[in-house]
mmCIF file of C-alpha atoms in Angstrom:
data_model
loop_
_atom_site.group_PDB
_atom_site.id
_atom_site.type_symbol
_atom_site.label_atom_id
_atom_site.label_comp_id
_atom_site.label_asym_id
_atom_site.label_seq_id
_atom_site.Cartn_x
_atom_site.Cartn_y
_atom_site.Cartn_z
ATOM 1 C CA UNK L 192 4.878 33.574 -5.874
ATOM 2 C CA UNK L 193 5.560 30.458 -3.567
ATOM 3 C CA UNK L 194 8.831 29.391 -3.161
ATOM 4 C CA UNK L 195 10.059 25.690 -3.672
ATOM 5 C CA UNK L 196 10.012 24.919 -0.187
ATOM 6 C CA UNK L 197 6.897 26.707 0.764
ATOM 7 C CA UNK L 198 4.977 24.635 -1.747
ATOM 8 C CA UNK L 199 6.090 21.542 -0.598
ATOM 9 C CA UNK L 200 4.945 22.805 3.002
ATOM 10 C CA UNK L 201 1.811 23.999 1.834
ATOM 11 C CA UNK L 202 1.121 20.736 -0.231
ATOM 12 C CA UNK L 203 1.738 18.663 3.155
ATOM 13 C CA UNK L 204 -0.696 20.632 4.576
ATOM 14 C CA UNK L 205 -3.440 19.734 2.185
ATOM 15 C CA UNK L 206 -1.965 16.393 2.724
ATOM 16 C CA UNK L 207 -2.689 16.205 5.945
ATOM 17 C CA UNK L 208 -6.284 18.014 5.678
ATOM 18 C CA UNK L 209 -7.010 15.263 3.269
ATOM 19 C CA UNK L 210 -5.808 12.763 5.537
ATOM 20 C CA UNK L 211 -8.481 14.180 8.465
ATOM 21 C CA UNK L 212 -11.001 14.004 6.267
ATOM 22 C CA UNK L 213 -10.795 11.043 5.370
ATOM 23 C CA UNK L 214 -10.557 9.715 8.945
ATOM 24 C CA UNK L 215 -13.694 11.493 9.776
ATOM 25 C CA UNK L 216 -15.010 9.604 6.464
ATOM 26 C CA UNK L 217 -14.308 6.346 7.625
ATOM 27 C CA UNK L 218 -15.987 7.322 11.178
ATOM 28 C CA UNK L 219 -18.737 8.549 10.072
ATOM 29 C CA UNK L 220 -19.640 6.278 6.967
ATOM 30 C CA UNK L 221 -20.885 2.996 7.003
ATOM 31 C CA UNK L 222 -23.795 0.651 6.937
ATOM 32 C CA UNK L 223 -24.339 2.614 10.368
ATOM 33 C CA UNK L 224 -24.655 6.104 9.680
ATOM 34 C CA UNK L 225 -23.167 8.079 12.561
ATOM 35 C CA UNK L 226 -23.229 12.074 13.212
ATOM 36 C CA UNK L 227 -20.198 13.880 13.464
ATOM 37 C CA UNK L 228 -21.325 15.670 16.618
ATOM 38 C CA UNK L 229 -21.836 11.784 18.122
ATOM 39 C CA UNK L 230 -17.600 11.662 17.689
ATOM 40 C CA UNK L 231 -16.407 14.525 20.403
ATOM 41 C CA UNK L 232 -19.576 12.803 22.744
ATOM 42 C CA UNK L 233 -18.241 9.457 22.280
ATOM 43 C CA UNK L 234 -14.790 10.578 23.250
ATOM 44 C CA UNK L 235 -15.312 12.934 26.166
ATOM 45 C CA UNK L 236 -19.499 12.233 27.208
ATOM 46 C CA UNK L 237 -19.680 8.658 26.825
ATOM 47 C CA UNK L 238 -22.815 6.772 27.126
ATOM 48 C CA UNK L 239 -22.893 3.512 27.286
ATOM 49 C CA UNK L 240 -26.592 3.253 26.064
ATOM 50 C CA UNK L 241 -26.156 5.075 22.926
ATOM 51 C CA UNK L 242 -25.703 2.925 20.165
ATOM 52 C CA UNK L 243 -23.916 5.357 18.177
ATOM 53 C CA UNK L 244 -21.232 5.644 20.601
ATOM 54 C CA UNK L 245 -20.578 2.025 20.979
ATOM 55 C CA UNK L 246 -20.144 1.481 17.426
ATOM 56 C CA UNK L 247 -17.482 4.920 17.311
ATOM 57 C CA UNK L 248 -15.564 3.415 20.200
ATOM 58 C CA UNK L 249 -15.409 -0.499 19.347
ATOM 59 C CA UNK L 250 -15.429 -0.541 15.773
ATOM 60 C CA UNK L 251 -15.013 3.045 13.549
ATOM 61 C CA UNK L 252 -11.993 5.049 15.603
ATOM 62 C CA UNK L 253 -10.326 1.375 15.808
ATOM 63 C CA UNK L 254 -10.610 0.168 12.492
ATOM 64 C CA UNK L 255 -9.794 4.376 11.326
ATOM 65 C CA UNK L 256 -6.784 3.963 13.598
ATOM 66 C CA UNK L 257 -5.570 1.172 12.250
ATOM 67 C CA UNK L 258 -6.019 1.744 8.303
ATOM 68 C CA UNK L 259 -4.270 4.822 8.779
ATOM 69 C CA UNK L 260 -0.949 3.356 10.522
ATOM 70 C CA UNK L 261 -0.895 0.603 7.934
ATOM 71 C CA UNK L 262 -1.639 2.878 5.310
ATOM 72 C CA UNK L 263 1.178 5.214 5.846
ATOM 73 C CA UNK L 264 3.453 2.818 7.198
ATOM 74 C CA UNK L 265 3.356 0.429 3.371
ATOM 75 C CA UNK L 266 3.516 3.711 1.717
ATOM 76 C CA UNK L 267 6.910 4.401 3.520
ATOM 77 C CA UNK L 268 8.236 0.875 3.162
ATOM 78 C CA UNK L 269 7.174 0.897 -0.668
ATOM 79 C CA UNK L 270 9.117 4.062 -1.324
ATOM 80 C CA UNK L 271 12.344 2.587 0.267
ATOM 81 C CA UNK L 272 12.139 -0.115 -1.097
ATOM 82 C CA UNK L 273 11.899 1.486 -4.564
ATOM 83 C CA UNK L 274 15.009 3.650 -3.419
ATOM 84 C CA UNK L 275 17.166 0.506 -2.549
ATOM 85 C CA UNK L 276 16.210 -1.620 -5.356
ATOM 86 C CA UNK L 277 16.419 1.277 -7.989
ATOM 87 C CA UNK L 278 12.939 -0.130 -9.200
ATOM 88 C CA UNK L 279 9.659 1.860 -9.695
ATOM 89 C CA UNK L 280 7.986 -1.596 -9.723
ATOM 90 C CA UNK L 281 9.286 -2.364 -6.812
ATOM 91 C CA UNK L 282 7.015 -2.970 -3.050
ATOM 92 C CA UNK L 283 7.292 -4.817 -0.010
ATOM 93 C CA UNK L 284 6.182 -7.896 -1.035
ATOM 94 C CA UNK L 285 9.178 -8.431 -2.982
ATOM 95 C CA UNK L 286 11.342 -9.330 -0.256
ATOM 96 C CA UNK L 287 9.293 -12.369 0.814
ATOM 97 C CA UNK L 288 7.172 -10.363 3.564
ATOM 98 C CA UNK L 289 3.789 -11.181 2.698
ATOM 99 C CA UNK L 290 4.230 -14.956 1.907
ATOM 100 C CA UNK L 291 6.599 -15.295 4.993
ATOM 101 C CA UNK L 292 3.437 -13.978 6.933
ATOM 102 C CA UNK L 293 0.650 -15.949 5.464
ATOM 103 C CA UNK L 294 2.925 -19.088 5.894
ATOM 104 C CA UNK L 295 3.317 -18.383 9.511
ATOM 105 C CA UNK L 296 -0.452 -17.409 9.875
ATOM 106 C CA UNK L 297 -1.381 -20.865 8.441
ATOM 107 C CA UNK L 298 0.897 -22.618 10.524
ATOM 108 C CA UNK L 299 0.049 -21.063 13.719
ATOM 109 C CA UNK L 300 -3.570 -21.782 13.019
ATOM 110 C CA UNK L 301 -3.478 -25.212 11.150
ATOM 111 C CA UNK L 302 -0.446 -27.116 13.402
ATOM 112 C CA UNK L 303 -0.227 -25.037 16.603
ATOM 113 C CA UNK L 304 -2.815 -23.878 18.867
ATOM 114 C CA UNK L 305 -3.201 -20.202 18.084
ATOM 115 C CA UNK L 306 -6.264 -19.108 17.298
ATOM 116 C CA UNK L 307 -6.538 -15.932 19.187
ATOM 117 C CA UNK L 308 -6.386 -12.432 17.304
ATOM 118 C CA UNK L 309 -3.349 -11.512 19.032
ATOM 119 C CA UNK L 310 -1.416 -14.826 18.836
ATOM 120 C CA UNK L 311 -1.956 -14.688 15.079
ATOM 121 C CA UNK L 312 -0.389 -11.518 14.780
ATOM 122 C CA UNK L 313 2.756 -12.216 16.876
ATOM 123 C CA UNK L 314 3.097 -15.276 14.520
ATOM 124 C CA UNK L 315 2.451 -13.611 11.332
ATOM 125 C CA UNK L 316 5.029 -10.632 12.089
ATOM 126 C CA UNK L 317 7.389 -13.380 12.782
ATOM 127 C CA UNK L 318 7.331 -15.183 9.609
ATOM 128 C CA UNK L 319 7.353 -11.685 7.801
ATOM 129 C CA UNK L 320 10.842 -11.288 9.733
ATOM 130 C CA UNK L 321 12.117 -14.301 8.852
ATOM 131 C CA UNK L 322 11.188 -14.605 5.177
ATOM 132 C CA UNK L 323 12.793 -11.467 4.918
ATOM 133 C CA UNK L 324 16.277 -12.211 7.055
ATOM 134 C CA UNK L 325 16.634 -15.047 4.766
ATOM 135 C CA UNK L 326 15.694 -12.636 1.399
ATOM 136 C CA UNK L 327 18.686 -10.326 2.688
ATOM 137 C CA UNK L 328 20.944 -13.323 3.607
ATOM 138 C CA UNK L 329 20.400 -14.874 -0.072
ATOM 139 C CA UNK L 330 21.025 -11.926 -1.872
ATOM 140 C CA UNK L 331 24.173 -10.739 -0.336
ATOM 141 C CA UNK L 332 27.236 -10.980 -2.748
ATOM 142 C CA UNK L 333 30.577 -12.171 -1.802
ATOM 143 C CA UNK L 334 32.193 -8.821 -0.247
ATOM 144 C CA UNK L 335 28.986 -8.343 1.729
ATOM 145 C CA UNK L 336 27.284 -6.724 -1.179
ATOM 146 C CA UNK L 337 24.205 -6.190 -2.598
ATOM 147 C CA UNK L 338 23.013 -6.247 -5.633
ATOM 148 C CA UNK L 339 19.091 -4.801 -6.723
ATOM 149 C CA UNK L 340 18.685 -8.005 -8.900
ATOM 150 C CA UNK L 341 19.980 -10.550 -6.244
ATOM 151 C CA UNK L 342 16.975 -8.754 -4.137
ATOM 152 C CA UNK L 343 14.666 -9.117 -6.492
ATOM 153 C CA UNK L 344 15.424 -13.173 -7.170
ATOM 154 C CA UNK L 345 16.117 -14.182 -3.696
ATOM 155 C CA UNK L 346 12.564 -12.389 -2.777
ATOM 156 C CA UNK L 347 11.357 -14.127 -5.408
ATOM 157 C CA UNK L 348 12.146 -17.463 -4.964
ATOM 158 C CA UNK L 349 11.558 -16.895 -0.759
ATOM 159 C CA UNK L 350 7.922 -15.670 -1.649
ATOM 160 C CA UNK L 351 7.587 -18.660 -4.394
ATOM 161 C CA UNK L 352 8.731 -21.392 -1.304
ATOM 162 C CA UNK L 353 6.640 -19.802 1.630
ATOM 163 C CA UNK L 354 3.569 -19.635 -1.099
ATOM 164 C CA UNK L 355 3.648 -23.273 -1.910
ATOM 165 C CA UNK L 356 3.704 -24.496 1.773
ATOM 166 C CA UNK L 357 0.990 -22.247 2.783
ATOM 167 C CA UNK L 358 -1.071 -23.823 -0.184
ATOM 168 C CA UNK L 359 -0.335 -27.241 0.524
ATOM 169 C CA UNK L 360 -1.410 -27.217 4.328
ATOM 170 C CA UNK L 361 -4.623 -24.731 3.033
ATOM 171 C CA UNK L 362 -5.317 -27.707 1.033
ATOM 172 C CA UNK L 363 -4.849 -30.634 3.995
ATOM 173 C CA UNK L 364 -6.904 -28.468 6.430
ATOM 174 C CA UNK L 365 -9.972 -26.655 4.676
ATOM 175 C CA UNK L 366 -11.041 -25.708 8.357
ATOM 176 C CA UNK L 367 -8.092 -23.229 8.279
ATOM 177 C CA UNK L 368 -8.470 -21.881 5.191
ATOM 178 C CA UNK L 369 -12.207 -20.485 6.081
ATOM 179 C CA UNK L 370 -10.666 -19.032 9.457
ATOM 180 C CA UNK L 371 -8.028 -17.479 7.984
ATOM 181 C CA UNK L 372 -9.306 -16.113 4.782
ATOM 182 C CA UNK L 373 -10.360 -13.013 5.738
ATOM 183 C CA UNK L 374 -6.922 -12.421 7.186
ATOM 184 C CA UNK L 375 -5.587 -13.583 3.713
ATOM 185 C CA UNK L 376 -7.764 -11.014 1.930
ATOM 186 C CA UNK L 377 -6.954 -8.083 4.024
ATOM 187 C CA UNK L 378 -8.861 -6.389 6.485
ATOM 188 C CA UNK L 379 -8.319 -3.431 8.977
ATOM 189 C CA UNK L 380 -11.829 -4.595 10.311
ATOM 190 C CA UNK L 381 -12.559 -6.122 14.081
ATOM 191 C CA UNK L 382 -8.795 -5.101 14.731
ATOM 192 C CA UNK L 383 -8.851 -3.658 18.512
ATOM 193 C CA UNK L 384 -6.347 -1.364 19.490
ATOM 194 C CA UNK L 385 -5.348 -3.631 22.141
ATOM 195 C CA UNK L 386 -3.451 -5.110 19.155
ATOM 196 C CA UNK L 387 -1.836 -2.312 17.670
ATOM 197 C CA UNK L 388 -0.381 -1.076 21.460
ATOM 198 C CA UNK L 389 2.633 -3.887 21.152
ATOM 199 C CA UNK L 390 3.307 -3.049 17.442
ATOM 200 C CA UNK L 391 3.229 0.576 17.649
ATOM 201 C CA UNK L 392 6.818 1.146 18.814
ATOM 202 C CA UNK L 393 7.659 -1.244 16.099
ATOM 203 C CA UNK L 394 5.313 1.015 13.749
ATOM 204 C CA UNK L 395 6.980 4.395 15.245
ATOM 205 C CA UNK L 396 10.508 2.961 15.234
ATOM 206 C CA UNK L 397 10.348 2.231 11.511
ATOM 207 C CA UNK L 398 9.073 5.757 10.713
ATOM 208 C CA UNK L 399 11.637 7.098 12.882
ATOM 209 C CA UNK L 400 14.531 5.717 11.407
ATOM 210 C CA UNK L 401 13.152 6.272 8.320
ATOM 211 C CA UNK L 402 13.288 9.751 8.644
ATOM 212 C CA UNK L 403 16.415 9.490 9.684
ATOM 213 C CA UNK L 404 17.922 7.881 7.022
ATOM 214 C CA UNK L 405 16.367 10.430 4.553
ATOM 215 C CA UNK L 406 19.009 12.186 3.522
ATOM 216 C CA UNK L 407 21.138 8.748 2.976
ATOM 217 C CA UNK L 408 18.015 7.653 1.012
ATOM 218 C CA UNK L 409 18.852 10.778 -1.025
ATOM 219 C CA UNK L 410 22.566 9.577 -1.561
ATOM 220 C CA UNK L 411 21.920 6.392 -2.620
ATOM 221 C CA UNK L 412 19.803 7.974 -5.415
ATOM 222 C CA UNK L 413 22.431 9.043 -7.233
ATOM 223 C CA UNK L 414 24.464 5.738 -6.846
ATOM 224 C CA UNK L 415 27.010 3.409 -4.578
ATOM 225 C CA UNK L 416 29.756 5.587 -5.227
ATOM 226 C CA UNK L 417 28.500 8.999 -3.912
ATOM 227 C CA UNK L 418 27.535 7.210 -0.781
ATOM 228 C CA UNK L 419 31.276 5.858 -0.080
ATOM 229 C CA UNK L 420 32.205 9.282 -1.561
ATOM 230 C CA UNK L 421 30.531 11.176 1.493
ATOM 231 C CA UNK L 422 32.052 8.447 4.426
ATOM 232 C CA UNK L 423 29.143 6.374 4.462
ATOM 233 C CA UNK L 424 29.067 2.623 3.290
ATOM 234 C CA UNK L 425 26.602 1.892 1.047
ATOM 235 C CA UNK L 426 26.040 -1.853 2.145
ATOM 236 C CA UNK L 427 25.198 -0.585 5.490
ATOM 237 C CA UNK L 428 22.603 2.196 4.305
ATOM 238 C CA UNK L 429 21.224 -0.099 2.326
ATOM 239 C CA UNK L 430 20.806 -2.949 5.685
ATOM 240 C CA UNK L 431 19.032 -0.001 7.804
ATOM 241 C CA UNK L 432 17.296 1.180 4.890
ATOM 242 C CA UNK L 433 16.005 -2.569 4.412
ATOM 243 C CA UNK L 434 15.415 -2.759 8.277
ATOM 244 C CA UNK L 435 13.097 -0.355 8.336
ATOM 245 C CA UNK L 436 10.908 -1.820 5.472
ATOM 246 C CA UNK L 437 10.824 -4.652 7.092
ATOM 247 C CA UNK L 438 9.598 -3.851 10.208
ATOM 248 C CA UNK L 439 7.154 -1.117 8.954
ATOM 249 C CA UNK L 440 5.918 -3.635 5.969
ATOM 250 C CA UNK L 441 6.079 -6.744 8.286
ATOM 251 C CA UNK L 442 4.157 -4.880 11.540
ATOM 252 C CA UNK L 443 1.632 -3.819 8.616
ATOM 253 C CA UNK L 444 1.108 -7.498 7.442
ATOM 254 C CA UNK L 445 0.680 -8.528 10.711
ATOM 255 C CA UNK L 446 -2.263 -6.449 11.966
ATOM 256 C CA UNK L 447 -3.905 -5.777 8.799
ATOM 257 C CA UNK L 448 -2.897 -9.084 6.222
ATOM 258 C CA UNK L 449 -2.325 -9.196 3.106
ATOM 259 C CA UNK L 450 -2.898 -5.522 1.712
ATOM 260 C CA UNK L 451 -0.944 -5.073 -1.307
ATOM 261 C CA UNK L 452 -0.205 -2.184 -4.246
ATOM 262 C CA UNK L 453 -0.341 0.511 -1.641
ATOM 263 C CA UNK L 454 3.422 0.487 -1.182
ATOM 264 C CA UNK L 455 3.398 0.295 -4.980
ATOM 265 C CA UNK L 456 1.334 3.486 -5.382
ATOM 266 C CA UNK L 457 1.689 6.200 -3.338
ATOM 267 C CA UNK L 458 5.010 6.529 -3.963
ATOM 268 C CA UNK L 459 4.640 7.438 -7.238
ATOM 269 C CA UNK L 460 1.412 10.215 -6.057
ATOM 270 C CA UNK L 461 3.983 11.302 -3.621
ATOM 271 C CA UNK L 462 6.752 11.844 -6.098
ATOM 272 C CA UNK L 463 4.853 13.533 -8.510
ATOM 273 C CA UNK L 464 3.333 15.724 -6.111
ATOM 274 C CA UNK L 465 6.976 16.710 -4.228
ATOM 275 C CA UNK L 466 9.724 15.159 -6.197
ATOM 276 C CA UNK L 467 12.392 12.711 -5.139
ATOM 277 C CA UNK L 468 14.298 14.813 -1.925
ATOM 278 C CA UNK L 469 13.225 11.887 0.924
ATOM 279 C CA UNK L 470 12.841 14.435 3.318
ATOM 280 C CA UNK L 471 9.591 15.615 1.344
ATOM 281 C CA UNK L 472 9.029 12.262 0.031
ATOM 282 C CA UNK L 473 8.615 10.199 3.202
ATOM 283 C CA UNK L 474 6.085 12.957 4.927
ATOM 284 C CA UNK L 475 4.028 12.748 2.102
ATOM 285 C CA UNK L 476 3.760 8.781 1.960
ATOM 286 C CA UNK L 477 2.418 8.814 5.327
ATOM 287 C CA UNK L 478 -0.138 11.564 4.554
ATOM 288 C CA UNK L 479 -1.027 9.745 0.967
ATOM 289 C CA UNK L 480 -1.105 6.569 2.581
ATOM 290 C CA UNK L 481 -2.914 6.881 5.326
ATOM 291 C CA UNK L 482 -5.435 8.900 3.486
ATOM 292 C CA UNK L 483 -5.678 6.571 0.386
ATOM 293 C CA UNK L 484 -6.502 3.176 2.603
ATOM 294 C CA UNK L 485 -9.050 5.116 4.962
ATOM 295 C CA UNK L 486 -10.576 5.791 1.434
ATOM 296 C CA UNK L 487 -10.533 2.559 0.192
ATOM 297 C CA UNK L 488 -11.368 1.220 3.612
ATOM 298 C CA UNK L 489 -14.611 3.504 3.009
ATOM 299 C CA UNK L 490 -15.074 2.315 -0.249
ATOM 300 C CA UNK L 491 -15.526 -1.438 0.552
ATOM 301 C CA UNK L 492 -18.282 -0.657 3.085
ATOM 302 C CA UNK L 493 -20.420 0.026 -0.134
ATOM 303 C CA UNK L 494 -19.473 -1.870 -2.540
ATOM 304 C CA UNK L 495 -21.831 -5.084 -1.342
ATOM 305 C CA UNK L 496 -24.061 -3.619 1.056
ATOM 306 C CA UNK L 497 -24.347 -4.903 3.670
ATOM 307 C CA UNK L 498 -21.473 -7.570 3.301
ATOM 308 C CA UNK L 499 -17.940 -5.726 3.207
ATOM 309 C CA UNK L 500 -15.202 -6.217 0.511
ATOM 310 C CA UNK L 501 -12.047 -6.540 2.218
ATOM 311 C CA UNK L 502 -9.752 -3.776 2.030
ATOM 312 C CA UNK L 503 -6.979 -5.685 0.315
ATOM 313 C CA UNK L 504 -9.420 -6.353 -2.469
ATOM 314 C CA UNK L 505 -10.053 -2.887 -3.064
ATOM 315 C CA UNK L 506 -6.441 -2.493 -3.243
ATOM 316 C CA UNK L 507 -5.822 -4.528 -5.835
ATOM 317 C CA UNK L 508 -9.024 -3.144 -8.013
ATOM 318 C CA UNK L 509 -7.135 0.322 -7.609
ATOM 319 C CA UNK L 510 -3.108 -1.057 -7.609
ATOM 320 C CA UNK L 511 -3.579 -3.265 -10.620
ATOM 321 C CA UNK L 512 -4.512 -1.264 -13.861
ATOM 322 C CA UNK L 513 -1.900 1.571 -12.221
ATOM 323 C CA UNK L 514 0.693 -0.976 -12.424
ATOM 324 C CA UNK L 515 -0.430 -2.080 -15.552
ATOM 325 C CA UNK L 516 0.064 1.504 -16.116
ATOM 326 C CA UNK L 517 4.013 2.062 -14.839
ATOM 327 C CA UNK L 518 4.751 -1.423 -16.568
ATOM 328 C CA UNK L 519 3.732 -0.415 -20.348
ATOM 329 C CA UNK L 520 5.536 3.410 -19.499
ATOM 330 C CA UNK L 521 8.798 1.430 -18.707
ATOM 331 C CA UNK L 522 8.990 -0.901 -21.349
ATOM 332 C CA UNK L 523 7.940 1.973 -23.846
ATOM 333 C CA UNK L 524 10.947 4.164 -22.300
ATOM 334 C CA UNK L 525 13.427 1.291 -23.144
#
């Protein structure tokens, strides 16, 4: 018989097999089809006259790379920001990231003259920074306090302003709109990893403080008072808690757009699978997540052959009936 703890390992390691596989998926699968003997070739023997190995190198271990950093990384961010807020329903988006990115996006390529891939992900990480600063700055009480409601309102009413200016200038400029759609709908595809290299120590200094934060995470659980009863301040756990969302949600928005319900879901796979202890929790959101985009990823390579859905559209087809789902169980609970 298994112990607690060696469970948990051994369901991490599943995790992670599942997470493998379905990077190899995503490699191999396509309106391409590519052998998995042409991946170790590609990567050690390459030739630059095989076709195969072209498409693995430019486009597949790329767009693999980068659906399974965003992936995890939203995962993470969604099951903070469920911890700070004390809501199941909460995710990312609620503190204003996403619109503060699309309203930068639209900016940068309506009014200023960005138009390169990289410029328009500098600008959208931005915006998600700001729109969030001024969620946090809104919702902080009088003593410095927060409150999970005053979150919830300020990101509301952030998201509601930075949506409406984005839709007016879409509306001025319809030449925008068609060149940034695609970033609107969400896509991991045509991203090189010349674009992830600046926002990975953003990406790996999230997850690190993250996991360092678990066992505060863990504290905060069980309410304000048990943080301040074991020397910590709860206001401040719950600032580094909310810095790391941001910058693993925002980084996310900005390479991949708008890809939403993934912070919203895997939390609750993850929880079910190995409880509420962040130390457990927060490995298995970046295994779940990463694995559970790939997929997805995957998924929207068939679904209009040989057009792709994006990615944040097969999000949504997934995240929406499941939070259909955790909205009827909560209201039925109360």
């Amino acid at each position: 018989m298994l112990s607690h703890t060696s469970s948990r390992a051994l369901g991490l390691l599943v995790g992670a097999l599942a997470l493998l596989a379905a990077f190899l998926a995503s490699v191999m699968l396509g309106t391409t089809p590519i052998a998995l003997s042409a991946l170790p070739q590609a990567l050690f023997h390459y030739d630059p006259g095989r076709v195969d190995q072209i498409i693995l190198l430019t486009e597949r271990i790329p767009r693999a790379c980068v659906a399974a950093l965003v992936g995890a990384s939203l995962a993470v961010a969604g099951a903070l920001m469920q911890t700070v807020t004390r809501n199941p329903l909460a995710s990312p988006g609620i503190l204003g990231i996403n619109a503060g990115a699309m309203f930068f996006v639209v900016v940068a390529v309506s009014l200023a003259p960005l138009s390169t891939p990289g410029q328009i992900v500098w600008a959208a990480l931005l915006g998600a920074l700001l729109a969030a600063g001024l969620v946090v700055a809104l919702a902080r009480g009088r003593q410095g306090e927060f409150s999970p409601l005053r979150v919830v309102l300020a990101g509301v009413a952030v998201t509601a302003l930075f949506v409406s200016f984005s839709q007016g200038l879409l509306v001025i400029d319809q030449q925008s709109f068609e060149s940034v759609l695609y970033w609107l709908a969400g896509s991991v595809s045509g991203r090189d990893l010349h674009l992830v290299a600046p926002l990975l120590p953003l990406f790996l200094g999230g997850l690190i403080l993250s996991a360092l934060l678990a066992g505060r995470a863990n504290a905060l659980l069980l309410g304000d008072d048990l943080v301040t009863g074991l020397g910590m301040s709860a206001t401040t756990t719950k600032l580094l808690l909310g810095a790391a969302v941001i910058v693993l949600a925002g980084s996310s928005v900005a390479l991949a757009g708008m890809i939403g319900f993934v912070g919203l879901i895997v939390p609750h796979m993850a929880r079910g699978l190995f409880g509420v202890d962040h130390r457990w929790l927060l490995p298995a959101c970046v295994l779940l997540g990463g694995a559970l985009l790939l997929l997805a990823d995957v998924a929207a390579r068939f679904v209009m052959p040989p057009q792709e859905v994006p990615v944040g559209v097969m999000t949504a087809l997934l995240g929406t009936p499941f939070f259909i789902y955790l909205a009827r169980r909560r209201l039925a609970a109360q």
